[in-house]
Coordinates of C-alpha atoms in Angstrom, one line a residue:
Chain A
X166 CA -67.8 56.0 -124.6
X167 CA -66.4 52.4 -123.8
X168 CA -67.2 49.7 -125.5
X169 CA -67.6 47.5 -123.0
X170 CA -69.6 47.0 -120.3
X171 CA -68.5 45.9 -116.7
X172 CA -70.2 44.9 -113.3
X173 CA -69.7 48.3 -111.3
X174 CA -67.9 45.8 -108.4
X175 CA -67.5 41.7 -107.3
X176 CA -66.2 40.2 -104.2
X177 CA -64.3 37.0 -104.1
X178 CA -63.1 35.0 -101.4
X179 CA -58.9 34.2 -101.0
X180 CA -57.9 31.5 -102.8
X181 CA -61.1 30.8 -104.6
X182 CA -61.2 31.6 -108.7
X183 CA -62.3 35.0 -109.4
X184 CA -63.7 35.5 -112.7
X185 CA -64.8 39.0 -114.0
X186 CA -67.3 39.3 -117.1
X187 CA -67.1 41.4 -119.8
X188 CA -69.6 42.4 -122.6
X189 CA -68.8 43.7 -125.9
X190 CA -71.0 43.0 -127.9
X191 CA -70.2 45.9 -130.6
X192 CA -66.6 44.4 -131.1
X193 CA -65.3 44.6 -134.5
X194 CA -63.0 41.4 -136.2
X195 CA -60.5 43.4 -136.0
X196 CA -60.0 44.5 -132.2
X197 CA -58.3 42.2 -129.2
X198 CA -59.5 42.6 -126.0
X199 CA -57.5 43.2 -123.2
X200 CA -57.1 43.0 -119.5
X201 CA -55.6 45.6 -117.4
X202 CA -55.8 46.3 -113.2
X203 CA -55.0 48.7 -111.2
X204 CA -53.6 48.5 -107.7
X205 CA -54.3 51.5 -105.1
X206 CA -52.1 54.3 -105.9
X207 CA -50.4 52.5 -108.9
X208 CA -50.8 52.5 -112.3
X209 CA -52.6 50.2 -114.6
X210 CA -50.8 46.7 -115.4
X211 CA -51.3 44.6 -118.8
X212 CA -52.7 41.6 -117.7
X213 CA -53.6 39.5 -120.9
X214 CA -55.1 39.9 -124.4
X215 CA -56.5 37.7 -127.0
X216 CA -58.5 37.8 -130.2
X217 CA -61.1 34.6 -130.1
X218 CA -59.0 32.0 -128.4
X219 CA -58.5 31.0 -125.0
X220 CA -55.2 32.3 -124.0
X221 CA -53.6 32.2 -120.0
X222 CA -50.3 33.3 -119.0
X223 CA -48.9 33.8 -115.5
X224 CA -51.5 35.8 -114.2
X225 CA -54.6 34.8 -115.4
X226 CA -56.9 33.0 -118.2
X227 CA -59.1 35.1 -120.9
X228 CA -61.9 33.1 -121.9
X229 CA -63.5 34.6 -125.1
X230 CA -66.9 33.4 -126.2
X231 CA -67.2 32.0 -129.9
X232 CA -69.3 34.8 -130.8
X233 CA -66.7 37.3 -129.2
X234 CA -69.6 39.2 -127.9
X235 CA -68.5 38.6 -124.1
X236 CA -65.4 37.4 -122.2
X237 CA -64.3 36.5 -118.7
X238 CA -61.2 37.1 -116.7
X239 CA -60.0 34.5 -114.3
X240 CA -58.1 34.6 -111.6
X241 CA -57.4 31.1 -110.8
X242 CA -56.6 31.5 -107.1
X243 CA -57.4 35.2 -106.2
X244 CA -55.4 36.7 -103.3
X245 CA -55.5 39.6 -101.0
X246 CA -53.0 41.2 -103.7
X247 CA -55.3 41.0 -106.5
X248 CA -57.8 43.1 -105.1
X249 CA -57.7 46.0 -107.7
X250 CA -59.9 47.5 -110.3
X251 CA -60.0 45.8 -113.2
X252 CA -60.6 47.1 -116.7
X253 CA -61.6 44.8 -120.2
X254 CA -60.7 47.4 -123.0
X255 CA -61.3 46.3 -127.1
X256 CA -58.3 47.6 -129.2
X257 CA -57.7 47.5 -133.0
X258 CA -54.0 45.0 -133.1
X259 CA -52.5 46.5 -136.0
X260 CA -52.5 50.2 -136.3
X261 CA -51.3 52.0 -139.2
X262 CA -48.3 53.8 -139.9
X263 CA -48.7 56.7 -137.5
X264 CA -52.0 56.5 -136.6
X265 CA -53.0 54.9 -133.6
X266 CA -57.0 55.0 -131.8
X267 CA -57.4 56.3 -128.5
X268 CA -57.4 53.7 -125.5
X269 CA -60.9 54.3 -123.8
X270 CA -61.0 52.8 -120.7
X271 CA -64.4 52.4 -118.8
X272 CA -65.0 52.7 -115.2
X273 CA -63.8 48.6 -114.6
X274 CA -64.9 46.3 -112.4
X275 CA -63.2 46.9 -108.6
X276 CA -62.4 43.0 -107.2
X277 CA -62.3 42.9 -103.8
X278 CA -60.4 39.8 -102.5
X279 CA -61.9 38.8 -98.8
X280 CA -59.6 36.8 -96.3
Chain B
X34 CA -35.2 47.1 -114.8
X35 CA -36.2 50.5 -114.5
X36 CA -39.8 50.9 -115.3
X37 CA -42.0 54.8 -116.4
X38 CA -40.9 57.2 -113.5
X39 CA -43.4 60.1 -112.4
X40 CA -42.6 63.3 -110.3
X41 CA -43.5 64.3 -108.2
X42 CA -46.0 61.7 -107.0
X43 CA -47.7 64.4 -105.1
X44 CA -48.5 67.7 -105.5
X45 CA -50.8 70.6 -103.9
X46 CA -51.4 73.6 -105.8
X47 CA -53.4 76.8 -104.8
X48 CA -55.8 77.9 -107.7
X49 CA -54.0 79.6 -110.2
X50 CA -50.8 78.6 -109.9
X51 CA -49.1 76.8 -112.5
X52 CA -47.5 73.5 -112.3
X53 CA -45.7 71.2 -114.6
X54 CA -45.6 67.2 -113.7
X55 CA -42.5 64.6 -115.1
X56 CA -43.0 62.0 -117.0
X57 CA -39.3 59.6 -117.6
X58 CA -40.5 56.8 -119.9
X59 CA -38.5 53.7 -120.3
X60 CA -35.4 54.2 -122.5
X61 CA -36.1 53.2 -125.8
X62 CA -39.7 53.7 -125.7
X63 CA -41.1 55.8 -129.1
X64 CA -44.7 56.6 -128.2
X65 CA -45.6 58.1 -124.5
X66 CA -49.1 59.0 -123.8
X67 CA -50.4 61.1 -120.7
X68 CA -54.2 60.4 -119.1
X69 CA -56.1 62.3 -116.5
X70 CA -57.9 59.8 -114.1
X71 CA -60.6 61.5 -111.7
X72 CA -61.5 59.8 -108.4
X73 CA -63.4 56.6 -109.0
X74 CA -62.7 56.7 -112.8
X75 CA -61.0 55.1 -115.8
X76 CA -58.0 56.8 -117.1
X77 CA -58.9 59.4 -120.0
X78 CA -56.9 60.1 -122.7
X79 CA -55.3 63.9 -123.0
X80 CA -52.2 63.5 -125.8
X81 CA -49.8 61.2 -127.4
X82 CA -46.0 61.6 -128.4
X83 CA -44.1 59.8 -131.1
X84 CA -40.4 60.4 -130.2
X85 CA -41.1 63.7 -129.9
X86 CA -43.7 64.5 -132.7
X87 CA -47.3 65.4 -130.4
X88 CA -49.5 63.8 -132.9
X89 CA -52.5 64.0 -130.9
X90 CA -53.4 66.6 -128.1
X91 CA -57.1 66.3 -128.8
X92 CA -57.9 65.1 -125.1
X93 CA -56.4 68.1 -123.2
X94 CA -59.2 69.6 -121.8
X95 CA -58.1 73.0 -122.8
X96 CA -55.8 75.4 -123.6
X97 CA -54.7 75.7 -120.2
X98 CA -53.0 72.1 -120.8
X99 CA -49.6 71.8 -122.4
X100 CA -47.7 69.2 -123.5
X101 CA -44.2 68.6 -124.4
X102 CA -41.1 66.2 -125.3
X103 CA -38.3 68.0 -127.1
X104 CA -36.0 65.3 -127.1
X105 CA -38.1 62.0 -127.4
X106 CA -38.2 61.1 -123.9
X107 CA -38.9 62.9 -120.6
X108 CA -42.3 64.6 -121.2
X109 CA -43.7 67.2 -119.2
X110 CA -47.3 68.0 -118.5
X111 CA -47.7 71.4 -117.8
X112 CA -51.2 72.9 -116.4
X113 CA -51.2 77.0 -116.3
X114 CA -54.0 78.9 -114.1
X115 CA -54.8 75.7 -112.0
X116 CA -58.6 75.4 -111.2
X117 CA -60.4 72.8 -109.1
X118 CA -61.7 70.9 -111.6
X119 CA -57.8 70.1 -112.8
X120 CA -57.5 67.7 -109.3
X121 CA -56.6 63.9 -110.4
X122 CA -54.1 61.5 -110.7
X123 CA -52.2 62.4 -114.4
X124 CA -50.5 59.4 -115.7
X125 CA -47.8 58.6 -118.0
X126 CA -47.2 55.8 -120.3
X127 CA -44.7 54.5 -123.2
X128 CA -44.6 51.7 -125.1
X129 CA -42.1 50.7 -127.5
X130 CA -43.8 50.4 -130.5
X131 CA -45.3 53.2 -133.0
X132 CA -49.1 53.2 -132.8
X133 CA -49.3 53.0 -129.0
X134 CA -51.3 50.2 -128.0
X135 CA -51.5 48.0 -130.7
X136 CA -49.5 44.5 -130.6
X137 CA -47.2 46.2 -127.4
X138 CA -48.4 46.9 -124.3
X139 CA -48.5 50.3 -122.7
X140 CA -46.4 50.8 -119.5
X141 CA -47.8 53.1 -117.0
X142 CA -45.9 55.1 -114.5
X143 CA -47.3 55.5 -110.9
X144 CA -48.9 58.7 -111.6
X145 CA -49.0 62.6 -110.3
X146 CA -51.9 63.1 -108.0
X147 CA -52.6 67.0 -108.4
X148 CA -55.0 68.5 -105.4
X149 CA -55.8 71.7 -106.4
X150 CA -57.3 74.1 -103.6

């Protein structure tokens, strides 16, 4: 199972900030969480990470609460090209030697972006 | 630059046939994972590739579900004795780094969607 939990589906309207919450509240010091999407008919695409700081790149800002127990996404200006599913996955940063932990993904949240 | 390739993006089998779906990481890449995504789902997990070491094949739903990378970089996904149930998108990821996820990110290709009638 995932360990997070998602809203099943948000709308936004273009231009305004979408932001898209995440619970995981079973997270361990030792896992990041991270942001991927995924456009119709593509793959899914990194989008950030981050362990218990605020961290924003080109895309988007990952604000983690200071218990880590939740986190939101945000889009700052969301446009018709964001609308996607998007998926808030906890990983382990540093894996050992060869062995690695499967990436669970859950069933996201799908954005739709509304002219 | 070039990013995971997939081929062929489509494909319609009739139940029972075999099929085998390409994966072309990007060059350099050591780990390469494969995932089975059913309509309106997350991507699952079915195997994982170090070069080309399968370390982990313990999401292939059965033994009708073959994996292989002889040379430590195309993959191929083979399926024998298609069945219904086998219909989704099957995609393909790499990433550069040992471990898979971890500190790199996972590059996914655009995906194989398999209808299986």
């Amino acid at each position: 199972d995932a360990k997070t939990t998602q809203p099943t589906s948000m709308d936004c309207a273009e231009g305004r900030a979408a932001n898209l919450p995440c619970n995981h509240s079973t997270i361990s010091g030792n896992e990041y969480v991270y942001w991927y999407r995924q456009i119709h008919s593509q793959g899914p695409q990194y989008i950030i990470h981050g362990l218990k700081n605020n961290e924003t790149n080109e895309m988007a800002s990952l604000i983690i609460t200071e218990d880590r127990k939740s986190s939101t996404l945000i889009l700052p200006h969301a446009t018709l090209r964001d609308t996607a599913v998007y998926y808030c996955i906890v990983r382990p940063f540093i894996t050992r030697g060869t062995s690695y932990d499967k990436v669970i993904f859950g069933p996201g949240t799908s954005l739709s972006v509304i002219p | 630059g070039a990013g995971v390739s997939q081929s062929p993006r489509y494909k319609v089998a009739k139940r029972g046939q075999d099929v085998a779906l390409r994966c072309d990481p990007i060059s350099g890449h050591v780990s390469l994972f494969w995932y089975q995504q059913a309509l309106g789902q997350g991507p699952e997990f079915l195997t994982y590739f170090q070069n080309e070491a399968q370390l982990d094949k313990s999401g292939l739903p059965s033994d009708r579900f073959f994996a292989e990378r002889p040379e430590g970089s195309v993959s191929t996904l083979k399926i024998q004795r298609t069945q219904q149930e086998d219909s989704a998108v099957y995609l393909c990821a790499s990433s550069i780094s040992r471990g898979g996820f971890s500190y790199n990110e996972q590059f996914f290709g655009p995906g194989t969607r398999l209808t299986v009638l």
